[in-house]
Structures are given as C-alpha cells and as structure tokens.
CSV table of C-alpha atoms and ligand atoms in Angstrom, one decimal:
chain,number,residue,atom,x,y,z
C,232,UNK,CA,14.8,17.0,-17.3
C,233,UNK,CA,11.1,16.4,-16.6
C,234,UNK,CA,8.7,13.6,-16.9
C,235,UNK,CA,5.0,14.5,-16.9
C,236,UNK,CA,3.0,11.3,-16.2
C,237,UNK,CA,-0.8,11.4,-16.7
C,238,UNK,CA,-2.7,8.9,-14.6
C,239,UNK,CA,-6.4,8.1,-14.3
C,240,UNK,CA,-9.2,5.6,-15.1
C,241,UNK,CA,-10.0,4.5,-18.6
C,242,UNK,CA,-11.8,7.3,-20.4
C,243,UNK,CA,-10.5,10.1,-18.2
C,244,UNK,CA,-8.7,11.6,-21.2
C,245,UNK,CA,-5.0,10.6,-20.6
C,246,UNK,CA,-4.3,10.0,-24.3
C,247,UNK,CA,-6.2,13.1,-25.5
C,248,UNK,CA,-4.7,15.5,-22.9
C,249,UNK,CA,-1.2,13.9,-23.2
C,250,UNK,CA,-1.1,14.6,-27.0
C,251,UNK,CA,-2.2,18.2,-26.5
C,252,UNK,CA,0.1,18.9,-23.6
C,253,UNK,CA,3.2,17.5,-25.3
C,254,UNK,CA,2.4,19.6,-28.4
C,255,UNK,CA,2.1,22.7,-26.3
C,256,UNK,CA,5.2,22.0,-24.3
C,257,UNK,CA,7.1,21.1,-27.4
C,258,UNK,CA,8.3,17.8,-26.0
C,259,UNK,CA,8.1,14.1,-26.8
C,260,UNK,CA,4.8,12.2,-26.2
C,261,UNK,CA,5.0,8.7,-24.8
C,262,UNK,CA,1.7,6.9,-25.3
C,263,UNK,CA,2.3,3.8,-23.3
C,264,UNK,CA,-0.4,1.8,-25.0
C,265,UNK,CA,1.3,2.4,-28.4
C,266,UNK,CA,4.6,1.3,-26.9
C,267,UNK,CA,3.1,-1.9,-25.7
C,268,UNK,CA,1.4,-2.6,-29.1
C,269,UNK,CA,4.7,-1.9,-30.9
C,270,UNK,CA,6.6,-4.3,-28.6
C,271,UNK,CA,3.9,-7.0,-28.9
C,272,UNK,CA,3.4,-6.5,-32.7
C,273,UNK,CA,-0.4,-6.8,-32.1
C,274,UNK,CA,-3.2,-4.6,-30.8
C,275,UNK,CA,-4.1,-4.5,-27.1
C,276,UNK,CA,-7.4,-6.3,-27.5
C,277,UNK,CA,-5.6,-9.1,-29.5
C,278,UNK,CA,-2.9,-9.2,-26.9
C,279,UNK,CA,-5.4,-9.7,-24.1
C,280,UNK,CA,-7.4,-12.3,-26.1
C,281,UNK,CA,-4.4,-14.3,-27.2
C,282,UNK,CA,-1.9,-14.0,-24.4
C,283,UNK,CA,-3.9,-12.8,-21.4
C,284,UNK,CA,-3.8,-9.8,-19.1
C,285,UNK,CA,-0.6,-11.0,-17.4
C,286,UNK,CA,1.4,-10.9,-20.6
C,287,UNK,CA,0.0,-7.3,-21.2
C,288,UNK,CA,1.1,-6.3,-17.7
C,289,UNK,CA,4.6,-7.6,-18.2
C,290,UNK,CA,5.0,-5.6,-21.4
C,291,UNK,CA,3.5,-2.6,-19.8
C,292,UNK,CA,6.0,-2.9,-16.9
C,293,UNK,CA,8.9,-3.3,-19.2
C,294,UNK,CA,8.0,-0.3,-21.2
C,295,UNK,CA,7.1,2.0,-18.3
C,296,UNK,CA,10.3,1.2,-16.5
C,297,UNK,CA,12.4,1.8,-19.5
C,298,UNK,CA,11.0,5.2,-20.1
C,299,UNK,CA,11.0,6.2,-16.4
C,300,UNK,CA,14.7,5.2,-16.2
C,301,UNK,CA,15.7,7.1,-19.3
C,302,UNK,CA,17.3,10.5,-19.2
C,303,UNK,CA,14.5,11.8,-21.6
C,304,UNK,CA,11.9,14.5,-20.9
C,305,UNK,CA,8.4,13.7,-22.0
C,306,UNK,CA,4.7,13.7,-21.4
C,307,UNK,CA,3.5,10.2,-20.8
C,308,UNK,CA,-0.1,9.0,-21.3
C,309,UNK,CA,-0.3,5.8,-19.2
C,310,UNK,CA,-2.9,3.2,-19.4
C,311,UNK,CA,-5.6,3.1,-16.6
C,312,UNK,CA,-3.9,0.2,-14.9
C,313,UNK,CA,-0.3,1.4,-15.1
C,314,UNK,CA,0.2,2.9,-11.6
C,315,UNK,CA,-1.6,-0.1,-10.0
C,316,UNK,CA,0.9,-2.9,-10.9
C,317,UNK,CA,4.4,-3.7,-9.8
C,318,UNK,CA,6.0,-0.8,-8.0
C,319,UNK,CA,4.8,1.8,-10.5
C,320,UNK,CA,3.1,4.0,-8.0
C,321,UNK,CA,6.5,4.6,-6.3
C,322,UNK,CA,7.6,6.4,-9.5
C,323,UNK,CA,4.8,9.0,-9.2
C,324,UNK,CA,6.5,11.0,-6.5
C,325,UNK,CA,10.1,10.7,-7.6
C,326,UNK,CA,12.3,13.7,-8.4
C,327,UNK,CA,11.7,15.2,-11.9
C,328,UNK,CA,8.4,13.2,-12.1
C,329,UNK,CA,5.3,15.4,-12.4
C,330,UNK,CA,2.4,13.0,-12.0
C,331,UNK,CA,-1.1,14.3,-12.7
C,332,UNK,CA,-4.3,12.4,-11.9
C,333,UNK,CA,-7.2,13.2,-14.3
C,334,UNK,CA,-10.0,12.6,-11.9
C,335,UNK,CA,-13.4,11.9,-13.4
C,336,UNK,CA,-16.7,10.9,-11.8
C,337,UNK,CA,-18.2,7.5,-12.4
C,338,UNK,CA,-21.0,9.0,-14.4
C,339,UNK,CA,-18.6,10.9,-16.8
C,340,UNK,CA,-16.4,7.9,-17.2
C,341,UNK,CA,-19.3,5.5,-17.9
C,342,UNK,CA,-20.8,7.9,-20.4
C,343,UNK,CA,-17.6,8.2,-22.3
C,344,UNK,CA,-16.7,4.5,-22.2
C,345,UNK,CA,-20.1,3.2,-23.3
C,346,UNK,CA,-19.3,3.8,-26.9
C,347,UNK,CA,-15.6,2.8,-26.6
C,348,UNK,CA,-15.8,-0.6,-25.0
C,349,UNK,CA,-14.4,-2.5,-28.0
C,350,UNK,CA,-10.9,-1.0,-27.7
C,351,UNK,CA,-10.8,-1.8,-24.0
C,352,UNK,CA,-10.6,-5.5,-23.2
C,353,UNK,CA,-11.4,-5.1,-19.4
C,354,UNK,CA,-14.9,-3.8,-20.2
C,355,UNK,CA,-15.6,-4.9,-23.7
C,356,UNK,CA,-18.0,-7.8,-22.7
C,357,UNK,CA,-19.8,-5.9,-20.0
C,358,UNK,CA,-23.6,-5.4,-20.6
C,359,UNK,CA,-24.5,-1.7,-20.7
C,360,UNK,CA,-26.5,-2.0,-17.5
C,361,UNK,CA,-23.4,-3.2,-15.5
C,362,UNK,CA,-20.8,-0.7,-16.8
C,363,UNK,CA,-21.4,2.0,-14.2
C,364,UNK,CA,-21.4,-0.4,-11.3
C,365,UNK,CA,-18.2,-2.1,-12.6
C,366,UNK,CA,-16.4,1.3,-12.9
C,367,UNK,CA,-17.5,2.4,-9.4
C,368,UNK,CA,-16.0,-0.7,-7.8
C,369,UNK,CA,-12.9,-0.7,-10.0
C,370,UNK,CA,-12.2,3.0,-9.5
C,371,UNK,CA,-12.5,2.6,-5.7
C,372,UNK,CA,-9.7,0.0,-5.8
C,373,UNK,CA,-7.6,2.0,-8.2
C,374,UNK,CA,-8.0,5.4,-6.5
C,375,UNK,CA,-5.5,4.4,-3.9
C,376,UNK,CA,-2.8,4.4,-6.6
C,377,UNK,CA,-4.1,7.4,-8.7
C,378,UNK,CA,-4.2,9.6,-5.6
C,379,UNK,CA,-0.4,9.2,-5.2
C,380,UNK,CA,-0.1,11.6,-8.1
C,381,UNK,CA,1.3,15.0,-7.2
C,382,UNK,CA,-1.4,17.0,-8.8
C,383,UNK,CA,-5.1,16.2,-9.1
C,384,UNK,CA,-7.3,17.7,-11.8
C,385,UNK,CA,-11.1,17.2,-11.6
C,386,UNK,CA,-12.1,16.8,-15.3
C,387,UNK,CA,-15.9,16.7,-15.3
C,388,UNK,CA,-17.4,19.4,-17.5
C,389,UNK,CA,-14.1,20.8,-18.7
C,390,UNK,CA,-12.7,20.9,-22.2
C,391,UNK,CA,-9.3,19.3,-23.0
C,392,UNK,CA,-7.9,22.8,-23.5
C,393,UNK,CA,-9.1,23.9,-20.1
C,394,UNK,CA,-7.5,20.8,-18.5
C,395,UNK,CA,-4.2,21.3,-20.4
C,396,UNK,CA,-4.2,25.0,-19.2
C,397,UNK,CA,-4.6,23.9,-15.5
C,398,UNK,CA,-1.8,21.4,-15.9
C,399,UNK,CA,0.5,24.0,-17.5
C,400,UNK,CA,-0.2,26.5,-14.8
C,401,UNK,CA,0.8,23.9,-12.2
C,402,UNK,CA,3.9,22.9,-14.1
C,403,UNK,CA,4.9,26.5,-14.5
C,404,UNK,CA,4.8,26.9,-10.7
C,405,UNK,CA,7.1,23.9,-10.4
C,406,UNK,CA,9.5,25.5,-12.9
C,407,UNK,CA,8.7,23.2,-15.8
D,237,ADP,N1,-12.2,16.9,-21.6
D,237,ADP,C1,-12.9,16.1,-22.4
D,237,ADP,N2,-14.2,16.4,-22.6
D,237,ADP,C2,-14.9,15.6,-23.4
D,237,ADP,N3,-14.5,14.4,-24.0
D,237,ADP,C3,-13.2,14.1,-23.7
D,237,ADP,C4,-12.4,14.9,-22.9
D,237,ADP,N4,-11.1,14.3,-22.9
D,237,ADP,C5,-11.3,13.2,-23.6
D,237,ADP,N5,-12.5,13.0,-24.1
D,237,ADP,C6,-13.0,11.9,-24.9
D,237,ADP,O1,-13.1,10.8,-24.0
D,237,ADP,C7,-12.8,9.6,-24.7
D,237,ADP,C8,-11.6,8.9,-23.9
D,237,ADP,O2,-10.5,9.7,-24.0
D,237,ADP,P1,-9.0,9.1,-24.0
D,237,ADP,O3,-8.1,10.2,-24.2
D,237,ADP,O4,-8.9,8.0,-24.9
D,237,ADP,O5,-8.9,8.6,-22.5
D,237,ADP,P2,-7.9,7.5,-21.8
D,237,ADP,O6,-6.7,7.6,-22.6
D,237,ADP,O7,-7.8,8.1,-20.4
D,237,ADP,O8,-8.6,6.2,-21.8
D,237,ADP,C9,-12.4,10.0,-26.1
D,237,ADP,O9,-13.5,9.8,-26.9
D,237,ADP,C10,-12.0,11.5,-26.0
D,237,ADP,O10,-12.2,12.2,-27.2
D,238,S3P,O1,-7.3,0.3,-17.2
D,238,S3P,C1,-6.6,-0.6,-17.7
D,238,S3P,O2,-6.2,-1.6,-17.1
D,238,S3P,C2,-6.3,-0.5,-19.2
D,238,S3P,C3,-6.4,0.7,-19.8
D,238,S3P,C4,-6.2,0.9,-21.2
D,238,S3P,O3,-5.7,2.3,-21.5
D,238,S3P,P1,-6.7,3.6,-21.3
D,238,S3P,O4,-6.7,3.9,-19.9
D,238,S3P,O5,-6.0,4.6,-22.1
D,238,S3P,O6,-8.0,3.2,-21.9
D,238,S3P,C5,-5.2,-0.1,-21.7
D,238,S3P,O7,-3.9,0.2,-21.2
D,238,S3P,C6,-5.6,-1.5,-21.4
D,238,S3P,O8,-6.8,-1.7,-22.1
D,238,S3P,C7,-5.8,-1.7,-19.9
D,239,MG,MG1,-5.4,6.1,-23.4
C-alpha cells in the first residue's frame, strides 16, 4: 500500500503532476479539490463565497482524513492549504505516505497564477500589482508545513514530464 501526496503552493502543478503520475503508476488519482466539490455539490469559488473558508476547510479535513485512513493506494493532489490546517502535516511522514513538495519560486508561481485567479478564491480579488507580494508572504507562512514532505522537487523551468520522472525515480528507490 502506498499513498503519494503532492503538496505545494497554488500553481505549483499538484493537479497536473498528480494526474500524470497516477496514469504512469497505473493507480488511482485523488484530486482533493474535486472530492470537496463533490461533497459540497458546488464549486470551490461558490463554496468560499456562500459558506466561507471555514466551511471549505472542514470539508477538506473530512475528505483528506477519510482518504488517508483508507487502505487504498493512490496519488493525491492536495490543495495548497491542505497540509497547513488541522493535524494534516503529521500525515506527511507516516508509514506508507510518500509526500512530495513541488517547490516553486514566487516569480514562477505569480506568473502562472496571474491568469488563473478566478478559480482560486484566496487570490481572485487581488490586484495584479499585489499578487507577487501576497504570494511571497503566504508562501513564507506555509513553507513550514510543505517542508515536512519527505521529498522536495524544485519545479522552476522543468516540464511536467521531467518532474514526474524525478518523483518516479525517488519512489523507485523507496520500493514503490
Ligand atoms: N511544469 C510545468 N511547467 C509549466 N506549466 C505548468 C507546469 N505544471 C503545471 N503547469 C501549469 O500551471 C498551472 C497550475 O497548475 P496546477 O496543476 O493547476 O497547479 P496546482 O494544482 O498546484 O494549483 C496550470 O496552468 C498548469 O498547466
Ligand atoms: O491554497 C489554498 O488554500 C487553496 C488552494 C486551491 O487548490 P490548488 O492549490 O490546487 O490551487 C483550493 O484548494 C482552494 O482554492 C484553496
Ligand atoms: Mg490543484
């Protein structure tokens, strides 16, 4: 049994890499944001707008815990905040959990997120000029949690395929 858990800031590529990695490993993909949307019956932006971030975090907690406690093997793409709430960071180093931090620079994340703010309620109303500064501060706070992942992959300037290959090499060393 193995649980590969991808962590990292919004825009670091968790969803993209997760899908590719699960496909290559031939295992299930858990896209935590989809799980939350399915449980809520509404999109994440609507959930934030109508019920608030706290309601989102509760659903995220429920879904994350259910999957982590299951006997299933999978690749999980978390949301950028997932390891930073409740006791979630404690899961990152448990037995059978292969946590991977997709580590991007502020510049790379800001460049990617600029055109994708609408799907991400935490940044959707930020003026363009403030995005980079917001990410820098937020990432500083969240790094404490991301860095508890067992493997760190710098992502700047790499293709998804290159990143997936690095993760697969590390997993192979661990016998996965
Ligand atoms: N290695 C990469 N190089 C260039 N663009 C990427 C890479 N990985 C992801 N992207 C793009 O960056 C954006 C954010 O990726 P996404 O997988 O949604 O990140 P996350 O789930 O971490 O928020 C998407 O437009 C995606 O196509
Ligand atoms: O960083 C966060 O707190 C969030 C990240 C999002 O996922 P991505 O990291 O896939 O964008 C999504 O879970 C929600 O908008 C909150
Ligand atoms: Mg995602």
